[in-house]
């Protein structure tokens, strides 16, 4: 099983530091995950995975700053761990892959928390912070999430007409 971690187009030092730690890798391994793919953006300096196979708890790790194939990585993942950027969240939700949103409370207006908790209140996502992510993995918070409704494929004009006429 595979986990894809993304911070989008910026960085998220505390998340990247957490996902490269032994405790996180042990939690993943105990849940049956064997592959970790990390898109760390500008937080490369915080990505310091253990050097030995034993310390990674048998998890193979791939990492990079940015990718031209995020959709492919999302489709290959069994779990997505994402910053709370709207674009990353929506792409993950539309894929049908379970997602844990990690909120960055260090941002000015904490708007990510509002988005994440609103989606969590409907059961579409699980929410964590860097300090609670290991526990969230250990508790399988991503299991049993509600599938996000598929987008309505009708053209927007047709929907507006339907709603306003």
mmCIF file of C-alpha atoms in Angstrom:
data_model
loop_
_atom_site.group_PDB
_atom_site.id
_atom_site.type_symbol
_atom_site.label_atom_id
_atom_site.label_comp_id
_atom_site.label_asym_id
_atom_site.label_seq_id
_atom_site.Cartn_x
_atom_site.Cartn_y
_atom_site.Cartn_z
ATOM 1 C CA UNK A 1 0.000 0.000 0.000
ATOM 2 C CA UNK A 2 1.148 3.512 -0.815
ATOM 3 C CA UNK A 3 0.915 6.957 0.813
ATOM 4 C CA UNK A 4 1.307 10.208 -1.107
ATOM 5 C CA UNK A 5 2.184 13.337 0.898
ATOM 6 C CA UNK A 6 1.867 16.737 -0.762
ATOM 7 C CA UNK A 7 2.479 20.308 0.334
ATOM 8 C CA UNK A 8 1.419 21.832 -2.989
ATOM 9 C CA UNK A 9 3.272 24.753 -4.486
ATOM 10 C CA UNK A 10 4.828 26.104 -1.283
ATOM 11 C CA UNK A 11 6.255 24.338 1.765
ATOM 12 C CA UNK A 12 5.116 23.088 5.136
ATOM 13 C CA UNK A 13 8.178 22.470 7.300
ATOM 14 C CA UNK A 14 6.435 20.847 10.260
ATOM 15 C CA UNK A 15 4.512 18.382 8.073
ATOM 16 C CA UNK A 16 7.620 17.382 6.118
ATOM 17 C CA UNK A 17 9.615 16.985 9.311
ATOM 18 C CA UNK A 18 6.873 14.756 10.742
ATOM 19 C CA UNK A 19 6.530 12.472 7.700
ATOM 20 C CA UNK A 20 10.283 11.852 7.547
ATOM 21 C CA UNK A 21 10.451 10.763 11.190
ATOM 22 C CA UNK A 22 10.810 7.238 12.554
ATOM 23 C CA UNK A 23 7.554 7.395 14.541
ATOM 24 C CA UNK A 24 5.547 8.271 11.414
ATOM 25 C CA UNK A 25 7.215 5.521 9.389
ATOM 26 C CA UNK A 26 6.552 3.008 12.153
ATOM 27 C CA UNK A 27 2.863 4.022 12.256
ATOM 28 C CA UNK A 28 2.603 3.586 8.473
ATOM 29 C CA UNK A 29 4.300 0.212 8.598
ATOM 30 C CA UNK A 30 2.009 -1.019 11.379
ATOM 31 C CA UNK A 31 -0.986 -0.199 9.154
ATOM 32 C CA UNK A 32 0.435 -2.170 6.220
ATOM 33 C CA UNK A 33 1.840 0.673 4.134
ATOM 34 C CA UNK A 34 5.050 -0.118 2.242
ATOM 35 C CA UNK A 35 5.627 2.934 0.029
ATOM 36 C CA UNK A 36 5.828 6.637 0.881
ATOM 37 C CA UNK A 37 5.962 9.320 -1.818
ATOM 38 C CA UNK A 38 6.690 12.825 -0.517
ATOM 39 C CA UNK A 39 6.315 16.057 -2.471
ATOM 40 C CA UNK A 40 8.036 18.524 -0.151
ATOM 41 C CA UNK A 41 7.987 21.792 -2.145
ATOM 42 C CA UNK A 42 10.263 24.374 -0.538
ATOM 43 C CA UNK A 43 10.666 22.269 2.629
ATOM 44 C CA UNK A 44 13.501 20.054 1.324
ATOM 45 C CA UNK A 45 15.709 21.150 4.233
ATOM 46 C CA UNK A 46 13.243 19.497 6.670
ATOM 47 C CA UNK A 47 13.010 16.180 4.819
ATOM 48 C CA UNK A 48 15.433 13.897 6.650
ATOM 49 C CA UNK A 49 14.263 10.290 6.484
ATOM 50 C CA UNK A 50 16.215 7.613 8.342
ATOM 51 C CA UNK A 51 19.243 6.286 6.488
ATOM 52 C CA UNK A 52 18.740 2.571 7.075
ATOM 53 C CA UNK A 53 16.067 0.161 5.856
ATOM 54 C CA UNK A 54 15.556 -0.998 9.445
ATOM 55 C CA UNK A 55 14.852 2.554 10.623
ATOM 56 C CA UNK A 56 12.362 3.119 7.800
ATOM 57 C CA UNK A 57 10.430 0.080 9.055
ATOM 58 C CA UNK A 58 10.565 -1.461 5.592
ATOM 59 C CA UNK A 59 8.970 1.484 3.824
ATOM 60 C CA UNK A 60 10.422 2.539 0.477
ATOM 61 C CA UNK A 61 10.613 6.326 0.231
ATOM 62 C CA UNK A 62 10.556 8.539 -2.850
ATOM 63 C CA UNK A 63 10.800 12.311 -2.575
ATOM 64 C CA UNK A 64 10.981 15.403 -4.770
ATOM 65 C CA UNK A 65 10.243 19.113 -4.651
ATOM 66 C CA UNK A 66 7.612 19.365 -7.403
ATOM 67 C CA UNK A 67 6.046 17.055 -9.961
ATOM 68 C CA UNK A 68 4.351 17.377 -13.306
ATOM 69 C CA UNK A 69 2.275 14.282 -12.555
ATOM 70 C CA UNK A 70 0.360 14.873 -9.301
ATOM 71 C CA UNK A 71 -2.798 13.267 -10.691
ATOM 72 C CA UNK A 72 -0.940 10.049 -11.437
ATOM 73 C CA UNK A 73 0.553 9.955 -7.934
ATOM 74 C CA UNK A 74 -2.852 10.592 -6.395
ATOM 75 C CA UNK A 75 -4.406 7.763 -8.426
ATOM 76 C CA UNK A 76 -1.634 5.361 -7.345
ATOM 77 C CA UNK A 77 -2.016 6.181 -3.648
ATOM 78 C CA UNK A 78 -4.076 4.281 -1.104
ATOM 79 C CA UNK A 79 -3.927 7.291 1.240
ATOM 80 C CA UNK A 80 -3.212 10.959 0.625
ATOM 81 C CA UNK A 81 -1.800 13.238 3.299
ATOM 82 C CA UNK A 82 -2.106 16.823 2.166
ATOM 83 C CA UNK A 83 -1.690 20.363 3.323
ATOM 84 C CA UNK A 84 -5.027 22.159 3.414
ATOM 85 C CA UNK A 85 -4.681 23.947 0.089
ATOM 86 C CA UNK A 86 -7.992 23.952 -1.757
ATOM 87 C CA UNK A 87 -6.555 22.706 -5.064
ATOM 88 C CA UNK A 88 -4.813 19.746 -3.459
ATOM 89 C CA UNK A 89 -7.882 18.875 -1.402
ATOM 90 C CA UNK A 90 -10.269 18.968 -4.364
ATOM 91 C CA UNK A 91 -7.990 16.877 -6.554
ATOM 92 C CA UNK A 92 -7.722 14.266 -3.811
ATOM 93 C CA UNK A 93 -11.453 14.282 -3.096
ATOM 94 C CA UNK A 94 -12.346 13.777 -6.755
ATOM 95 C CA UNK A 95 -9.979 10.802 -6.947
ATOM 96 C CA UNK A 96 -11.909 8.902 -4.291
ATOM 97 C CA UNK A 97 -8.709 8.183 -2.353
ATOM 98 C CA UNK A 98 -8.963 8.667 1.432
ATOM 99 C CA UNK A 99 -7.328 11.902 2.564
ATOM 100 C CA UNK A 100 -5.951 13.236 5.812
ATOM 101 C CA UNK A 101 -5.693 17.011 5.690
ATOM 102 C CA UNK A 102 -2.922 18.456 7.819
ATOM 103 C CA UNK A 103 -3.674 22.001 8.856
ATOM 104 C CA UNK A 104 -0.928 24.605 9.002
ATOM 105 C CA UNK A 105 -1.973 26.817 11.907
ATOM 106 C CA UNK A 106 1.040 29.069 11.337
ATOM 107 C CA UNK A 107 -0.690 30.767 8.413
ATOM 108 C CA UNK A 108 -2.031 34.247 9.117
ATOM 109 C CA UNK A 109 -5.797 33.799 9.183
ATOM 110 C CA UNK A 110 -6.026 30.036 9.803
ATOM 111 C CA UNK A 111 -8.395 29.732 6.814
ATOM 112 C CA UNK A 112 -7.125 26.221 6.099
ATOM 113 C CA UNK A 113 -8.568 25.028 9.384
ATOM 114 C CA UNK A 114 -12.039 26.245 8.425
ATOM 115 C CA UNK A 115 -11.974 24.441 5.062
ATOM 116 C CA UNK A 116 -10.601 21.230 6.551
ATOM 117 C CA UNK A 117 -13.031 21.084 9.449
ATOM 118 C CA UNK A 118 -16.030 21.828 7.222
ATOM 119 C CA UNK A 119 -15.124 18.892 4.965
ATOM 120 C CA UNK A 120 -14.451 16.708 8.006
ATOM 121 C CA UNK A 121 -17.858 17.542 9.502
ATOM 122 C CA UNK A 122 -19.413 15.913 6.423
ATOM 123 C CA UNK A 123 -17.145 12.878 6.768
ATOM 124 C CA UNK A 124 -15.255 13.456 3.505
ATOM 125 C CA UNK A 125 -11.802 13.893 5.069
ATOM 126 C CA UNK A 126 -9.912 13.325 8.291
ATOM 127 C CA UNK A 127 -8.041 16.267 9.824
ATOM 128 C CA UNK A 128 -4.790 16.334 11.760
ATOM 129 C CA UNK A 129 -1.985 18.679 12.668
ATOM 130 C CA UNK A 130 1.694 17.788 12.415
ATOM 131 C CA UNK A 131 1.779 16.963 16.140
ATOM 132 C CA UNK A 132 -1.222 14.593 15.876
ATOM 133 C CA UNK A 133 -0.516 12.955 12.509
ATOM 134 C CA UNK A 134 1.293 9.878 13.861
ATOM 135 C CA UNK A 135 -1.609 9.177 16.212
ATOM 136 C CA UNK A 136 -4.122 9.739 13.389
ATOM 137 C CA UNK A 137 -2.344 7.114 11.266
ATOM 138 C CA UNK A 138 -2.179 4.679 14.174
ATOM 139 C CA UNK A 139 -5.921 5.116 14.783
ATOM 140 C CA UNK A 140 -6.784 4.633 11.072
ATOM 141 C CA UNK A 141 -8.741 7.892 10.973
ATOM 142 C CA UNK A 142 -8.859 7.648 7.179
ATOM 143 C CA UNK A 143 -10.937 4.467 7.262
ATOM 144 C CA UNK A 144 -14.663 4.802 6.695
ATOM 145 C CA UNK A 145 -14.638 8.263 5.126
ATOM 146 C CA UNK A 146 -17.677 9.197 3.037
ATOM 147 C CA UNK A 147 -17.060 9.369 -0.733
ATOM 148 C CA UNK A 148 -17.138 12.909 -2.057
ATOM 149 C CA UNK A 149 -20.063 13.431 -4.471
ATOM 150 C CA UNK A 150 -19.155 13.374 -8.134
ATOM 151 C CA UNK A 151 -19.218 16.675 -9.970
ATOM 152 C CA UNK A 152 -22.293 17.432 -12.072
ATOM 153 C CA UNK A 153 -21.079 17.100 -15.674
ATOM 154 C CA UNK A 154 -23.759 19.398 -17.098
ATOM 155 C CA UNK A 155 -22.630 22.769 -18.410
ATOM 156 C CA UNK A 156 -22.857 25.587 -15.886
ATOM 157 C CA UNK A 157 -25.368 27.509 -18.006
ATOM 158 C CA UNK A 158 -27.816 24.621 -17.868
ATOM 159 C CA UNK A 159 -27.497 24.402 -14.095
ATOM 160 C CA UNK A 160 -28.011 28.171 -13.682
ATOM 161 C CA UNK A 161 -31.106 28.055 -15.895
ATOM 162 C CA UNK A 162 -32.485 25.157 -13.880
ATOM 163 C CA UNK A 163 -31.947 26.980 -10.605
ATOM 164 C CA UNK A 164 -33.240 30.359 -11.672
ATOM 165 C CA UNK A 165 -36.185 29.553 -13.923
#
